[in-house]
Tab-separated table of C-alpha atoms and ligand atoms in Angstrom:
chain	number	residue	atom	x	y	z
A	25	MET	CA	201.620	280.393	20.397
A	26	MET	CA	197.813	280.805	20.184
A	27	PHE	CA	194.994	278.843	21.542
A	28	THR	CA	193.071	278.911	18.355
A	29	ASN	CA	195.684	276.575	17.002
A	30	LYS	CA	194.141	273.118	17.671
A	31	GLN	CA	197.556	271.513	18.193
A	32	PHE	CA	198.378	273.960	20.935
A	33	THR	CA	195.132	273.511	22.742
A	34	ASN	CA	195.619	269.632	22.522
A	35	LYS	CA	199.130	270.162	23.939
A	36	ILE	CA	197.706	272.213	26.773
A	37	ARG	CA	195.050	269.627	27.563
A	38	ALA	CA	197.612	266.852	27.537
A	39	ASP	CA	199.217	268.719	30.500
A	40	PHE	CA	196.050	268.047	32.520
A	41	PRO	CA	195.774	264.226	32.888
A	42	ILE	CA	192.386	264.367	34.678
A	43	LEU	CA	190.685	265.898	31.589
A	44	ASN	CA	191.428	262.749	29.656
A	45	GLN	CA	188.779	260.511	31.016
A	46	GLU	CA	185.237	259.502	30.483
A	47	ILE	CA	182.389	259.983	32.973
A	48	TYR	CA	179.318	257.676	32.378
A	49	CYS	CA	181.022	256.732	29.097
A	50	LYS	CA	181.109	260.383	27.925
A	51	PRO	CA	184.207	262.389	27.559
A	52	LEU	CA	184.637	264.560	30.705
A	53	ILE	CA	183.749	268.261	30.129
A	54	TYR	CA	184.971	270.115	33.242
A	55	LEU	CA	183.189	273.425	33.563
A	56	ASP	CA	183.588	273.886	37.407
A	57	ASN	CA	186.725	275.811	37.339
A	58	GLY	CA	185.350	278.506	39.640
A	59	ALA	CA	185.147	275.895	42.422
A	60	THR	CA	188.560	274.573	41.744
A	61	THR	CA	190.912	274.192	38.816
A	62	GLN	CA	192.583	271.004	37.677
A	63	LYS	CA	196.293	270.569	38.052
A	64	PRO	CA	198.898	270.283	35.219
A	65	LYS	CA	201.266	267.456	35.347
A	66	GLN	CA	204.027	269.970	35.911
A	67	VAL	CA	202.525	270.628	39.378
A	68	ILE	CA	201.712	267.007	40.067
A	69	ASP	CA	205.187	265.895	39.106
A	70	ALA	CA	206.828	268.644	41.105
A	71	VAL	CA	204.911	267.571	44.237
A	72	SER	CA	205.714	263.981	43.751
A	73	LYS	CA	209.354	264.764	43.095
A	74	PHE	CA	209.505	266.916	46.179
A	75	TYR	CA	208.162	264.108	48.389
A	76	SER	CA	210.498	261.664	46.687
A	77	GLU	CA	213.638	263.628	46.931
A	78	THR	CA	213.474	266.672	49.224
A	79	ASN	CA	210.787	266.463	51.842
A	80	SER	CA	211.697	267.820	55.238
A	81	ASN	CA	210.144	270.350	57.516
A	82	ILE	CA	211.180	273.997	56.723
A	83	HIS	CA	212.865	276.637	58.947
A	84	ARG	CA	213.681	273.844	61.474
A	85	GLY	CA	216.892	272.017	60.885
A	86	VAL	CA	220.421	272.641	59.704
A	87	HIS	CA	220.438	269.353	57.847
A	88	PHE	CA	220.622	269.215	54.018
A	89	LEU	CA	217.073	268.229	53.302
A	90	SER	CA	215.630	270.888	55.686
A	91	GLU	CA	217.680	273.611	54.106
A	92	LYS	CA	216.662	272.509	50.649
A	93	SER	CA	212.974	272.444	51.644
A	94	THR	CA	213.303	275.899	53.105
A	95	LEU	CA	214.981	277.098	50.036
A	96	HIS	CA	212.179	275.741	47.731
A	97	TYR	CA	209.532	277.317	50.038
A	98	GLU	CA	211.227	280.757	50.088
A	99	ASN	CA	211.736	280.634	46.362
A	100	ALA	CA	207.986	280.029	45.942
A	101	ARG	CA	207.388	283.158	48.029
A	102	GLU	CA	209.661	285.052	45.750
A	103	THR	CA	207.789	283.679	42.699
A	104	VAL	CA	204.460	284.822	44.198
A	105	ARG	CA	205.988	288.257	45.084
A	106	GLN	CA	207.182	288.761	41.484
A	107	PHE	CA	203.807	287.470	40.242
A	108	VAL	CA	201.656	290.038	42.101
A	109	ASN	CA	204.530	292.635	41.944
A	110	ALA	CA	204.669	293.161	45.715
A	111	ASN	CA	207.475	295.303	47.109
A	112	SER	CA	208.977	292.644	49.383
A	113	THR	CA	208.568	289.058	50.408
A	114	LYS	CA	207.655	290.385	53.865
A	115	GLU	CA	204.289	291.246	52.260
A	116	ILE	CA	203.567	287.657	51.134
A	117	ILE	CA	202.002	285.456	53.726
A	118	PHE	CA	201.291	281.837	53.038
A	119	THR	CA	197.810	280.929	54.445
A	120	LYS	CA	195.477	277.954	53.987
A	121	GLY	CA	193.528	279.839	51.377
A	122	THR	CA	191.375	282.856	50.714
A	123	THR	CA	189.064	282.100	53.664
A	124	ASP	CA	191.951	281.770	56.038
A	125	ALA	CA	193.558	284.956	54.759
A	126	ILE	CA	190.316	286.994	55.205
A	127	ASN	CA	189.867	285.588	58.717
A	128	LEU	CA	193.407	286.564	59.487
A	129	ILE	CA	192.832	290.206	58.569
A	130	ALA	CA	189.284	290.277	60.023
A	131	ASN	CA	190.642	289.088	63.322
A	132	THR	CA	193.788	291.130	63.621
A	133	PHE	CA	192.481	294.431	61.963
A	134	GLY	CA	189.274	293.952	63.920
A	135	GLU	CA	191.116	293.487	67.201
A	136	LYS	CA	193.279	296.529	66.685
A	137	TYR	CA	191.081	299.095	64.813
A	138	ILE	CA	187.299	298.213	65.033
A	139	LYS	CA	185.420	299.677	67.940
A	140	GLU	CA	181.769	300.284	68.799
A	141	GLY	CA	179.893	302.367	66.258
A	142	ASP	CA	182.421	301.703	63.467
A	143	GLU	CA	181.436	300.442	59.995
A	144	ILE	CA	182.855	297.741	57.756
A	145	LEU	CA	181.862	297.933	54.034
A	146	ILE	CA	181.511	294.914	51.920
A	147	SER	CA	179.296	294.295	48.822
A	148	GLU	CA	176.031	292.354	48.152
A	149	MET	CA	177.966	290.038	45.821
A	150	GLU	CA	180.582	288.710	48.217
A	151	HIS	CA	181.248	285.036	48.797
A	152	HIS	CA	180.305	283.948	52.349
A	153	SER	CA	184.040	283.922	53.114
A	154	ASN	CA	184.113	287.630	52.708
A	155	ILE	CA	180.901	288.198	54.694
A	156	VAL	CA	180.885	285.937	57.769
A	157	PRO	CA	184.377	286.839	59.148
A	158	TRP	CA	183.389	290.615	59.057
A	159	GLN	CA	180.020	289.909	60.600
A	160	MET	CA	181.749	288.030	63.463
A	161	VAL	CA	184.007	291.106	64.099
A	162	CYS	CA	181.006	293.386	63.984
A	163	GLU	CA	179.221	291.131	66.613
A	164	ARG	CA	182.227	291.183	68.882
A	165	LYS	CA	182.862	294.864	68.595
A	166	ASN	CA	179.352	296.184	68.265
A	167	ALA	CA	180.151	297.541	64.890
A	168	THR	CA	177.943	297.592	61.736
A	169	LEU	CA	178.359	295.777	58.457
A	170	LYS	CA	177.327	298.012	55.542
A	171	ILE	CA	176.526	296.577	52.141
A	172	ILE	CA	177.138	298.000	48.683
A	173	PRO	CA	174.208	296.848	46.562
A	174	PHE	CA	174.367	295.692	42.901
A	175	ASN	CA	171.894	296.401	40.059
A	176	ASP	CA	169.936	293.670	38.309
A	177	LYS	CA	172.683	293.105	35.801
A	178	GLY	CA	175.031	292.294	38.764
A	179	GLU	CA	177.009	295.500	38.554
A	180	LEU	CA	177.989	297.295	41.829
A	181	ILE	CA	176.265	300.712	42.107
A	182	PHE	CA	179.130	302.959	42.537
A	183	GLU	CA	177.144	305.967	43.706
A	184	GLU	CA	175.757	303.759	46.575
A	185	PHE	CA	179.331	302.898	47.511
A	186	GLU	CA	180.223	306.561	47.580
A	187	LYS	CA	177.250	307.342	49.726
A	188	LEU	CA	178.052	304.447	52.221
A	189	LEU	CA	181.670	305.396	52.553
A	190	SER	CA	182.145	307.701	55.474
A	191	LYS	CA	184.310	308.642	58.455
A	192	LYS	CA	182.830	305.684	60.270
A	193	THR	CA	184.149	303.255	57.640
A	194	LYS	CA	187.214	301.421	58.940
A	195	ILE	CA	187.762	298.929	56.127
A	196	VAL	CA	186.328	298.098	52.642
A	197	ALA	CA	186.450	294.402	51.584
A	198	VAL	CA	185.285	293.615	48.022
A	199	THR	CA	185.685	290.843	45.541
A	200	HIS	CA	187.514	291.639	42.268
A	201	ILE	CA	185.360	289.086	40.486
A	202	SER	CA	182.096	287.656	41.595
A	203	ASN	CA	182.147	283.836	41.640
A	204	SER	CA	178.346	283.632	41.184
A	205	LEU	CA	177.855	286.394	38.527
A	206	GLY	CA	181.198	286.814	36.849
A	207	THR	CA	181.092	290.535	37.353
A	208	ILE	CA	184.525	292.255	37.301
A	209	ASN	CA	184.326	295.060	39.753
A	210	PRO	CA	186.067	298.442	39.246
A	211	ILE	CA	188.468	297.755	42.169
A	212	LYS	CA	190.991	300.529	41.194
A	213	LYS	CA	188.224	303.084	41.444
A	214	ILE	CA	187.004	301.646	44.636
A	215	ILE	CA	190.502	301.720	46.152
A	216	GLU	CA	191.137	305.318	44.977
A	217	LYS	CA	187.823	306.520	46.459
A	218	ALA	CA	188.364	304.694	49.779
A	219	HIS	CA	191.862	305.976	50.108
A	220	LYS	CA	190.640	309.593	49.840
A	221	LEU	CA	189.147	308.979	53.307
A	222	ASN	CA	192.238	306.974	54.410
A	223	VAL	CA	190.192	303.685	54.444
A	224	PRO	CA	192.207	300.586	53.660
A	225	VAL	CA	190.839	298.059	50.986
A	226	LEU	CA	190.961	294.321	51.044
A	227	ILE	CA	190.604	292.659	47.632
A	228	ASP	CA	189.250	289.140	47.394
A	229	ALA	CA	191.082	287.854	44.318
A	230	ALA	CA	189.948	284.245	44.581
A	231	GLN	CA	188.327	284.453	41.202
A	232	SER	CA	190.658	287.013	39.486
A	233	ILE	CA	194.136	285.919	40.204
A	234	GLN	CA	193.849	283.029	37.544
A	235	HIS	CA	192.226	285.232	34.865
A	236	PHE	CA	194.055	288.570	35.110
A	237	LYS	CA	197.439	290.010	35.718
A	238	THR	CA	197.521	291.441	39.172
A	239	ASP	CA	199.788	294.176	40.196
A	240	VAL	CA	199.299	295.059	43.809
A	241	GLN	CA	201.409	298.219	43.659
A	242	GLU	CA	199.523	299.477	40.569
A	243	LEU	CA	196.245	298.767	42.308
A	244	ASP	CA	197.406	300.274	45.445
A	245	CYS	CA	195.267	297.737	47.477
A	246	ASP	CA	196.189	297.262	51.118
A	247	PHE	CA	195.356	293.595	51.285
A	248	LEU	CA	194.772	290.988	48.548
A	249	VAL	CA	193.994	287.422	49.111
A	250	PHE	CA	193.639	284.313	46.911
A	251	SER	CA	193.727	280.436	47.003
A	252	GLY	CA	196.203	278.230	45.342
A	253	HIS	CA	193.722	275.598	44.279
A	254	LYS	CA	191.974	278.046	41.964
A	255	ILE	CA	195.144	278.944	40.171
A	256	TYR	CA	196.134	275.295	39.191
A	257	ALA	CA	198.144	274.554	42.416
A	258	GLU	CA	197.323	272.305	45.368
A	259	THR	CA	194.566	272.928	47.753
A	260	GLY	CA	195.298	274.024	51.376
A	261	ILE	CA	197.475	276.873	50.310
A	262	GLY	CA	196.677	280.492	49.746
A	263	ILE	CA	198.216	284.008	49.848
A	264	LEU	CA	197.587	287.047	51.904
A	265	TYR	CA	199.388	290.109	50.391
A	266	GLY	CA	199.429	293.021	52.740
A	267	LYS	CA	201.384	296.336	52.705
A	268	GLU	CA	204.356	295.902	54.918
A	269	LYS	CA	203.552	298.844	57.174
A	270	LEU	CA	199.917	297.765	57.765
A	271	LEU	CA	200.991	294.128	58.477
A	272	GLU	CA	203.734	295.321	60.736
A	273	ALA	CA	201.201	297.292	62.767
A	274	LEU	CA	198.724	294.525	63.258
A	275	PRO	CA	198.913	292.056	66.123
A	276	PRO	CA	199.838	288.428	65.641
A	277	TYR	CA	196.998	286.037	64.696
A	278	GLN	CA	197.670	282.415	65.732
A	279	GLY	CA	200.411	281.547	68.127
A	280	GLY	CA	202.827	278.667	67.909
A	281	GLY	CA	206.160	277.555	66.259
A	282	ASP	CA	207.801	279.590	63.547
A	283	MET	CA	205.944	282.826	64.420
A	284	ILE	CA	208.150	283.622	67.486
A	285	LYS	CA	211.593	285.110	68.099
A	286	THR	CA	211.840	284.088	71.784
A	287	VAL	CA	209.566	282.328	74.115
A	288	ASP	CA	209.663	282.768	77.795
A	289	PHE	CA	206.956	282.169	80.345
A	290	GLU	CA	207.118	285.802	81.286
A	291	LYS	CA	207.212	287.116	77.734
A	292	THR	CA	207.228	285.985	74.157
A	293	THR	CA	208.573	288.104	71.256
A	294	TYR	CA	207.308	287.527	67.787
A	295	ALA	CA	209.041	286.770	64.500
A	296	ASP	CA	209.380	289.498	61.812
A	297	LEU	CA	207.091	289.395	58.757
A	298	PRO	CA	206.239	287.116	56.976
A	299	LEU	CA	206.759	284.398	59.553
A	300	LYS	CA	204.856	286.485	62.169
A	301	TYR	CA	201.627	285.160	60.445
A	302	GLU	CA	202.791	281.601	59.693
A	303	ALA	CA	202.389	279.778	62.967
A	304	GLY	CA	202.993	276.026	62.934
A	305	THR	CA	204.179	273.728	60.138
A	306	SER	CA	202.833	275.529	57.034
A	307	ASN	CA	201.658	273.768	53.986
A	308	TYR	CA	205.081	273.992	52.466
A	309	VAL	CA	204.416	271.571	49.757
A	310	GLY	CA	201.360	273.458	48.743
A	311	ALA	CA	203.430	276.687	48.650
A	312	ILE	CA	205.977	274.997	46.352
A	313	SER	CA	203.180	273.735	44.130
A	314	LEU	CA	201.787	277.325	43.833
A	315	GLY	CA	205.372	278.471	42.662
A	316	VAL	CA	205.357	275.824	40.032
A	317	ALA	CA	201.723	276.541	38.905
A	318	ILE	CA	202.536	280.291	38.543
A	319	ASP	CA	205.752	279.419	36.452
A	320	TYR	CA	203.556	277.130	34.361
A	321	LEU	CA	201.042	279.923	33.626
A	322	GLN	CA	203.700	282.418	32.890
A	323	ASP	CA	205.456	280.008	30.515
A	324	ILE	CA	202.162	279.663	28.552
A	325	GLY	CA	201.705	283.383	28.609
A	326	PHE	CA	199.175	285.232	30.601
A	327	ASP	CA	198.210	287.659	27.751
A	328	ASP	CA	197.236	284.585	25.542
A	329	ILE	CA	195.328	283.028	28.424
A	330	ILE	CA	193.294	286.195	29.020
A	331	LYS	CA	192.545	286.666	25.353
A	332	TYR	CA	191.456	282.995	24.919
A	333	GLU	CA	189.223	282.963	28.045
A	334	LYS	CA	187.421	286.144	26.773
A	335	GLU	CA	186.803	284.414	23.484
A	336	LEU	CA	185.323	281.402	25.342
A	337	LEU	CA	183.174	283.718	27.442
A	338	ASP	CA	181.834	285.599	24.464
A	339	TYR	CA	181.147	282.489	22.553
A	340	ALA	CA	179.402	280.778	25.481
A	341	THR	CA	177.336	283.943	26.273
A	342	LYS	CA	176.117	284.102	22.623
A	343	LYS	CA	175.396	280.431	22.373
A	344	LEU	CA	173.576	280.074	25.723
A	345	SER	CA	171.640	283.299	25.235
A	346	SER	CA	170.125	281.878	22.164
A	347	ILE	CA	168.360	279.153	24.119
A	348	LYS	CA	164.682	279.779	24.802
A	349	GLY	CA	163.759	279.445	28.511
A	350	LEU	CA	167.361	280.082	29.660
A	351	ARG	CA	167.836	283.185	31.767
A	352	LEU	CA	171.407	284.481	32.334
A	353	ILE	CA	171.934	285.596	35.968
A	354	GLY	CA	174.698	288.256	35.875
A	355	THR	CA	174.796	290.267	32.683
A	356	ALA	CA	177.352	292.891	33.682
A	357	LYS	CA	179.200	294.694	30.883
A	358	ASN	CA	182.468	293.704	32.422
A	359	LYS	CA	182.646	289.934	32.928
A	360	ALA	CA	185.064	287.120	33.468
A	361	SER	CA	184.688	283.625	32.089
A	362	VAL	CA	181.848	282.610	34.467
A	363	ILE	CA	178.209	282.072	33.166
A	364	SER	CA	175.407	281.602	35.678
A	365	PHE	CA	171.913	280.736	34.395
A	366	ILE	CA	168.618	279.272	35.362
A	367	LEU	CA	166.243	277.207	33.212
A	368	GLU	CA	162.543	277.881	33.121
A	369	ASN	CA	160.615	275.209	35.145
A	370	ILE	CA	163.734	273.135	35.733
A	371	HIS	CA	165.365	273.051	39.182
A	372	ASN	CA	169.103	273.795	39.078
A	373	TYR	CA	169.912	270.504	40.813
A	374	ASP	CA	167.951	268.531	38.282
A	375	ALA	CA	169.665	270.182	35.510
A	376	GLY	CA	173.123	269.740	37.102
A	377	THR	CA	172.421	266.020	37.651
A	378	LEU	CA	171.356	265.473	34.086
A	379	LEU	CA	174.365	267.485	32.696
A	380	ASP	CA	176.616	265.305	34.870
A	381	LYS	CA	175.080	262.058	33.347
A	382	MET	CA	176.175	263.636	29.986
A	383	GLY	CA	179.742	263.969	31.276
A	384	ILE	CA	179.473	267.751	31.870
A	385	ALA	CA	180.541	268.963	35.292
A	386	VAL	CA	178.954	272.323	36.287
A	387	ARG	CA	178.275	273.823	39.710
A	388	THR	CA	174.677	274.204	40.920
A	389	GLY	CA	173.135	275.958	43.970
A	390	THR	CA	173.972	279.199	45.734
A	391	HIS	CA	177.762	279.209	45.153
A	392	CYS	CA	178.314	280.333	48.777
A	393	CYS	CA	176.515	283.570	47.808
A	394	GLN	CA	173.104	283.316	49.389
A	395	PRO	CA	172.534	287.187	49.364
A	396	VAL	CA	173.038	287.096	45.585
A	397	MET	CA	170.323	284.485	45.193
A	398	LYS	CA	168.077	286.457	47.550
A	399	HIS	CA	168.614	289.585	45.283
A	400	PHE	CA	167.214	287.720	42.289
A	401	GLY	CA	164.635	285.871	44.317
A	402	ILE	CA	165.933	282.467	43.079
A	403	ALA	CA	166.982	279.219	44.744
A	404	GLY	CA	170.224	278.980	42.955
A	405	THR	CA	171.873	278.869	39.463
A	406	ILE	CA	173.622	276.536	37.195
A	407	ARG	CA	177.219	277.859	36.702
A	408	ALA	CA	179.611	277.098	33.951
A	409	SER	CA	183.024	278.519	34.646
A	410	PHE	CA	185.835	278.228	32.062
A	411	ALA	CA	189.506	277.804	32.155
A	412	PHE	CA	192.045	278.070	29.326
A	413	TYR	CA	191.985	274.291	28.805
A	414	ASN	CA	188.197	274.433	27.823
A	415	THR	CA	187.214	274.458	24.215
A	416	PHE	CA	184.625	275.890	21.915
A	417	GLU	CA	183.511	272.324	21.192
A	418	GLU	CA	182.826	271.790	24.825
A	419	ILE	CA	180.592	274.949	24.845
A	420	ASP	CA	178.696	273.552	21.852
A	421	LYS	CA	178.214	270.261	23.799
A	422	LEU	CA	176.942	272.244	26.834
A	423	HIS	CA	174.469	274.066	24.605
A	424	ASP	CA	173.163	270.909	23.081
A	425	ALA	CA	172.922	269.158	26.463
A	426	ILE	CA	170.781	271.947	27.833
A	427	ILE	CA	168.449	271.640	24.845
A	428	ARG	CA	168.133	267.927	25.398
A	429	ILE	CA	167.324	268.531	29.168
A	430	GLN	CA	164.608	271.037	28.218
A	431	LYS	CA	163.114	268.413	25.833
A	432	LEU	CA	163.067	265.854	28.622
A	433	PHE	CA	161.115	268.137	30.761
B	512	PMP	N1	185.999	284.284	47.505
B	512	PMP	C1	185.521	283.970	46.367
B	512	PMP	C2	185.162	285.022	45.236
B	512	PMP	C3	185.453	282.602	45.943
B	512	PMP	O1	185.043	282.269	44.757
B	512	PMP	C4	185.838	281.611	46.963
B	512	PMP	C5	185.824	280.142	46.561
B	512	PMP	N2	184.690	279.756	45.918
B	512	PMP	C6	186.277	282.029	48.101
B	512	PMP	C7	186.374	283.313	48.452
B	512	PMP	C8	186.793	281.036	49.196
B	512	PMP	O2	187.965	280.473	48.698
B	512	PMP	P1	188.544	279.166	49.619
B	512	PMP	O3	187.346	278.247	49.886
B	512	PMP	O4	189.517	278.566	48.746
B	512	PMP	O5	189.046	279.661	50.849
């Protein structure tokens, strides 16, 4: 089934009840999918059904509901494993989200392997979540954070990456897709290059997992992280994928229930993977919602989603580029369905506020990427980020709304 078929697109949109509403008497046009995606009724219903029929804490009891809850939770782990093609469910850790997963690795990897004089390599286009945890490790350990720069199109400069990579580098952490520029980074090439020096690589897949097929074995990444709420599941759940051998060697992170084998005041022993990293009552309902969201996407067909989102991006790029006084920020050759722009003589907040009054939800500001804004010498951008439930008509309306705003100024 294809998205160009209007009936099919309408059917998809009907799965997302939130889209069917008016904001300030205008039909809602939701173009803030980079910040969070809306939830299909399949996910909403599954969560409601779970609470109505099954809810009980996992890994705790022998009673019927607890066992059923545990089964749902572990089935969701298996769904994620298959989805990213990990070798084993031991490699799939449920976290609170991308930020939590990066902090987990920064802390445990930092604790074990980073020492004075070492270097951690990230890029200039990282989200604050993939900057600050590493900066904190560097401060604690007297290590240095090194930055791979990007060019004015928003493309990482690979030769600079090659120059920065050295025997001092202990880990590389880069985003697959930039949330502020839309750039798709050549992560396979980055991983291959880093591995030549035996340097492990963490991939921030927060903006790619919902747009591309991800195969961790094919990529050969060492760690990969993402958030459920950006892939049509609930908030407060995320994934850390890590190669079993590496996770096995790292120390535990948070202590508490579920992450232990035995506790004694003299000595505690820790649970095997993946529970070693799941201290306390995890967001098991969120995990279940993630499994349902992945099933939902796979039912629609990832190939069709990818193709349609590319068409949306190309259409929007052409349409918005034609507006005088609009400058695209992030013009990389390889881009995902994210468009950042600024308007001449109009502050991004003013534009965002006016677009909102026209029913159009976009993101404005720095997008948690202050170094990106610094690179371009701008205060922030207006960002439209598309999902497969968006339409060409919505892009037309965004275009017309921008022209109206320019006329108002
Ligand atoms: N990395 C990237 C590239 C992101 O876009 C985001 C969310 N905007 C994050 C990390 C952080 O994700 P979360 O807030 O879900 O932890």
